[in-house]
Amino acid sequence: MKTSRRSIVRAGLAAGAMAGLPRIARAQPATSARTLRAVMQADLRVFDPIWTTANITGYHGALIYDMLFGIDADFKPQPQMVGKYSLSDDKKLYTMELRDGLGWHDGTPVVAADCVASLRRWGSVDSGGQAMMERVSDISAKDEKTFVIALKEPFGLLLDELAKPVTRCCYMMRRKDAERPATEQVSANIGSGPFTFNQAEAKPGAQFVYDKNLRYVPRQEPPSGLAGGKMVKLDRVVWENIGDEQTAMAALQSGEIDFYETPPIDLIGQLESDPAIKVDVLNKTGNICILRMNWLHKPFSDVHARQALLYLVDQNAFMKASFGNPKYYRTVPSIFGNDTPMSNDENTDWFRHGVDLDRARDLFKQAGYAGEQVIVLQATNFAYMSNSEQLIAGQLKKIGVNAELAPSDWGGVVTRRANQGPDDKGGWDIFVTADSDYSHSDPIGVSSLSMAGMNSWYGWPSDDAYEALRRKWADADTLDERKAIARQMQGLAWNSVGTVLLGQWLAPAAYRTNVRGVIGIPEIIPFWNIEKS
Amino acid sequence: MGAYIARRLVSTVLVMAIVGLFVFLLLHVAPGDPAAIIAGDNATPANIAAIRQRLGLQDPLAVQFMHWTWRLLHGDLGISIFSDVPVMRLIGQRLEPTVSLTLVTIVYSVLIAVAAGVVSAWRAGGIVDRFTMGVATLGFSVPVFVLGYALIYYFAIRLRWLPVQGYVPIARGVWPWFVHLILPSFALGLAYVALIARITRASMLEVLAEDFMRTARAKGASTGAMLLRHALKNAGVPIVTVIGIGVALLISGVVITETVFNIPGVGRLIVDAISNRDYPIIQGVMIVFSGVYVLINLAVDLVYTVIDPRIRY
């Protein structure tokens, strides 16, 4: 090939154009200082926070709906939509008056009748709400702004239940939405909260957009947890659904997103070393990894087999297998978690004793174990579940138990765990899941702390004495009384073993250092008070 | 020809009906309950049962299949169990990113692969040939997600030339649209380039050894005319065939590429729907994909008659 001056000039021009290409390619709109782009723990699939217990729907609710009460940073209930309230001397009548300036996103004012319908709908499905409704004789509106909750007997937990951040949170909806049965989804997305749902920009499975509610009147107190003034300092919050963890991390590092709620914990070191990114544990109480056994069939229908599991679990090993860095995990001996007012050390000798394979083998023998198959459901798409399930199967095999993993995705596990039949009819013996540590402060609200037989959560544990105490706990007037009852409950719980704890971990969030004002509370990520520079 | 096209279109409907039945049965036999997923982890069995009732999932399988088929015959793919949005609308929202990614990939792949295949055949055994075949082997061997992450790391994080992820609709500017497709289409297309380049080379080598090529050269035809007018046209049928077959490769690759590069296309839609057991979406997308695939095969058959006038149906 001949080289001419003309071809050299052409090559030079082409090279110049190529050199300019990178700058052109990057000339894309930067994320606005008034828009926060966030990747959350899951994709938002259901819009109705009363219809589902999915956490992501609870987050969605916190953006567009408001609550009568909200817990503050010290987990104490404080008025939010409610302005004034009073409790009668016999502790059976709450009178609540809505504060001024509350309005729905459709422009209509929030009235007491909306709240009455919302309370009834929430109370029909939420376990804490159901406990309240069992004691309620009447909920009714007195006038446009005032409603009353009349009780058959005092219920000291009422405000805590209304204020809790745990799904299902007690969000207020318009009367016409709230009058629908809780088994029907409300997808109007009209609330009275600090953000409005931007229907036009919604792309299910890809992104959801929330705009600042310009008509929202925040409380005057400084923000604290779900309480205080919900001051919105952004114009828009965009939830990007980036399903792939590596891609989400890369997007955060390149500045295409501002906030990543649950970066993979084994790659946290990479983010910690990036000066443009802050790694921050927002939920300081973390999550508890729990193992459930099926009480309906052998071997775990026998208490000895359930007790044996306590001597098979080295919580540190379980946590290390899934979370690696000890900075982000701890052991947890109390059924009420590590950091709640109910946490205690009653009947935790098994924890202090540690792993003891011989003892576990003996206990299985006392249970009359005769080589039956033990099906361990393995959720392969959640690393911490899958790892824990493999570990427990391994431990069981070490003591001669015929454990077999049944791998599927989480969708398969949630279906199979509902099966009450024996293993040969599609049943199961063990599965692993997690609760927030904070949720274990409320044995009425969290399903895994119920032991009401067929009326309890998967595994169907049954302990009448424990259940009597649980009811007594709900009726107790003071925190000290509840703490004392909690000790008794735990004493029984570690004898009958409804749930085995595998440890507690903290899930750090990661965000760009130009993002400030993120409020850290359990269960909810509030987007008010956040600003970007 | 008209009768042939009509026959093929009728067979397309039959193929889609078989696909529909197969997908429906496969989905409902597979473990998983959308009601349990909707209800969330803390839901009680009673909550889940109520949702199942509401969604009509308690009905016998035959009844559910008849309902679905009846709606399908009326052009209704159903409503997403989770988002309550019609499946047709969801697919419509996701079509542009997938079509864009696929078209850009096909266009650049065909241009590069055919050129590389022709040059490799022309200079068989030379450096260009060895390099091209080496790249083609690499293209076959490296999975899309590995290549995707490598491209993101180097071009988006280290060099910061290109965006990591996302999609910009073409209505918001051709350049931003194109920039967001460079890395994903490269990752998606490498195996496709490899496939077409190898077939082009093999087919061209065969044609270049024919007597009429020697005659063309003896008549003084230029290299360009010889390669493009005489050889490539005669080597075209297998190349068009592999381009058509390769579309299936692309459709499966799109699912992974859209996940790695966070492109909100039909591939992502079906991946999410599978993990949610959102049956109407899975069924709807499978029907659409199979329809597209059958129609592409029909188009390929018709292109044969243009390339080789001796082919008649």
PDB file of N, CA, C and O in Angstrom, chain A residues 24 26 59 70 73-74 100 117 128 143 168 198 234-235 252 329 383 405 423 497:
ATOM      1  N   ILE A  24     -17.009  13.474  24.017  1.00  0.00           N
ATOM      2  CA  ILE A  24     -18.378  13.570  23.502  1.00  0.00           C
ATOM      3  C   ILE A  24     -19.241  12.507  24.165  1.00  0.00           C
ATOM      4  O   ILE A  24     -20.354  12.752  24.597  1.00  0.00           O
ATOM      5  N   ARG A  26     -18.934  11.170  27.033  1.00  0.00           N
ATOM      6  CA  ARG A  26     -19.260  11.449  28.419  1.00  0.00           C
ATOM      7  C   ARG A  26     -20.153  12.659  28.578  1.00  0.00           C
ATOM      8  O   ARG A  26     -20.566  12.979  29.678  1.00  0.00           O
ATOM      9  N   TYR A  59     -41.145   1.117  51.967  1.00  0.00           N
ATOM     10  CA  TYR A  59     -40.366   2.314  51.611  1.00  0.00           C
ATOM     11  C   TYR A  59     -41.181   3.250  50.722  1.00  0.00           C
ATOM     12  O   TYR A  59     -41.175   4.464  50.889  1.00  0.00           O
ATOM     13  N   GLY A  70     -45.127   8.407  64.392  1.00  0.00           N
ATOM     14  CA  GLY A  70     -43.905   7.803  63.870  1.00  0.00           C
ATOM     15  C   GLY A  70     -42.922   7.638  65.008  1.00  0.00           C
ATOM     16  O   GLY A  70     -42.892   8.461  65.936  1.00  0.00           O
ATOM     17  N   ALA A  73     -35.878   8.754  66.841  1.00  0.00           N
ATOM     18  CA  ALA A  73     -34.580   8.068  66.806  1.00  0.00           C
ATOM     19  C   ALA A  73     -34.381   7.164  68.019  1.00  0.00           C
ATOM     20  O   ALA A  73     -33.556   6.250  67.982  1.00  0.00           O
ATOM     21  N   ASP A  74     -35.129   7.429  69.102  1.00  0.00           N
ATOM     22  CA  ASP A  74     -35.026   6.577  70.297  1.00  0.00           C
ATOM     23  C   ASP A  74     -36.127   5.521  70.339  1.00  0.00           C
ATOM     24  O   ASP A  74     -36.410   4.949  71.400  1.00  0.00           O
ATOM     25  N   ASP A 100     -53.090  20.799  61.284  1.00  0.00           N
ATOM     26  CA  ASP A 100     -53.504  21.634  60.149  1.00  0.00           C
ATOM     27  C   ASP A 100     -52.606  21.387  58.936  1.00  0.00           C
ATOM     28  O   ASP A 100     -51.440  21.009  59.067  1.00  0.00           O
ATOM     29  N   ALA A 117     -61.082   4.804  58.215  1.00  0.00           N
ATOM     30  CA  ALA A 117     -61.089   3.706  57.228  1.00  0.00           C
ATOM     31  C   ALA A 117     -59.703   3.086  57.108  1.00  0.00           C
ATOM     32  O   ALA A 117     -59.563   1.854  57.005  1.00  0.00           O
ATOM     33  N   GLY A 128     -49.896  -6.608  64.424  1.00  0.00           N
ATOM     34  CA  GLY A 128     -50.026  -5.626  65.502  1.00  0.00           C
ATOM     35  C   GLY A 128     -51.385  -4.947  65.459  1.00  0.00           C
ATOM     36  O   GLY A 128     -52.020  -4.698  66.495  1.00  0.00           O
ATOM     37  N   ASP A 143     -65.567  14.623  64.143  1.00  0.00           N
ATOM     38  CA  ASP A 143     -65.786  15.732  63.206  1.00  0.00           C
ATOM     39  C   ASP A 143     -64.747  15.612  62.102  1.00  0.00           C
ATOM     40  O   ASP A 143     -64.089  14.579  61.972  1.00  0.00           O
ATOM     41  N   ARG A 168     -46.457  -4.396  58.197  1.00  0.00           N
ATOM     42  CA  ARG A 168     -47.140  -3.323  57.508  1.00  0.00           C
ATOM     43  C   ARG A 168     -47.213  -2.067  58.379  1.00  0.00           C
ATOM     44  O   ARG A 168     -47.810  -2.101  59.440  1.00  0.00           O
ATOM     45  N   ASN A 198     -44.920   9.872  40.639  1.00  0.00           N
ATOM     46  CA  ASN A 198     -45.028  10.371  39.260  1.00  0.00           C
ATOM     47  C   ASN A 198     -45.420   9.214  38.341  1.00  0.00           C
ATOM     48  O   ASN A 198     -44.573   8.448  37.893  1.00  0.00           O
ATOM     49  N   LEU A 234     -35.001  17.812  48.150  1.00  0.00           N
ATOM     50  CA  LEU A 234     -34.743  17.395  46.772  1.00  0.00           C
ATOM     51  C   LEU A 234     -35.998  17.672  45.948  1.00  0.00           C
ATOM     52  O   LEU A 234     -37.094  17.726  46.495  1.00  0.00           O
ATOM     53  N   ASP A 235     -35.824  17.837  44.648  1.00  0.00           N
ATOM     54  CA  ASP A 235     -37.004  17.965  43.788  1.00  0.00           C
ATOM     55  C   ASP A 235     -37.545  16.597  43.404  1.00  0.00           C
ATOM     56  O   ASP A 235     -38.728  16.422  43.163  1.00  0.00           O
ATOM     57  N   LEU A 252     -22.564   3.392  40.813  1.00  0.00           N
ATOM     58  CA  LEU A 252     -22.320   4.269  41.963  1.00  0.00           C
ATOM     59  C   LEU A 252     -20.920   4.876  41.872  1.00  0.00           C
ATOM     60  O   LEU A 252     -20.721   6.075  42.095  1.00  0.00           O
ATOM     61  N   TYR A 329     -20.885  -8.281  61.411  1.00  0.00           N
ATOM     62  CA  TYR A 329     -21.777  -9.295  61.996  1.00  0.00           C
ATOM     63  C   TYR A 329     -21.475  -9.510  63.472  1.00  0.00           C
ATOM     64  O   TYR A 329     -20.402  -9.167  63.954  1.00  0.00           O
ATOM     65  N   ALA A 383     -27.503 -15.299  48.813  1.00  0.00           N
ATOM     66  CA  ALA A 383     -26.252 -15.931  49.254  1.00  0.00           C
ATOM     67  C   ALA A 383     -26.304 -16.324  50.728  1.00  0.00           C
ATOM     68  O   ALA A 383     -25.903 -17.435  51.093  1.00  0.00           O
ATOM     69  N   LEU A 405     -30.384 -31.209  50.736  1.00  0.00           N
ATOM     70  CA  LEU A 405     -30.733 -29.860  50.287  1.00  0.00           C
ATOM     71  C   LEU A 405     -31.751 -29.942  49.154  1.00  0.00           C
ATOM     72  O   LEU A 405     -31.641 -30.805  48.291  1.00  0.00           O
ATOM     73  N   ASP A 423     -42.515 -34.766  53.935  1.00  0.00           N
ATOM     74  CA  ASP A 423     -41.515 -34.581  52.880  1.00  0.00           C
ATOM     75  C   ASP A 423     -41.902 -35.271  51.571  1.00  0.00           C
ATOM     76  O   ASP A 423     -41.691 -34.726  50.490  1.00  0.00           O
ATOM     77  N   VAL A 497     -37.962 -24.191  71.496  1.00  0.00           N
ATOM     78  CA  VAL A 497     -37.201 -23.881  70.275  1.00  0.00           C
ATOM     79  C   VAL A 497     -38.096 -23.768  69.028  1.00  0.00           C
ATOM     80  O   VAL A 497     -38.166 -24.676  68.189  1.00  0.00           O
TER      81      VAL A 497
END
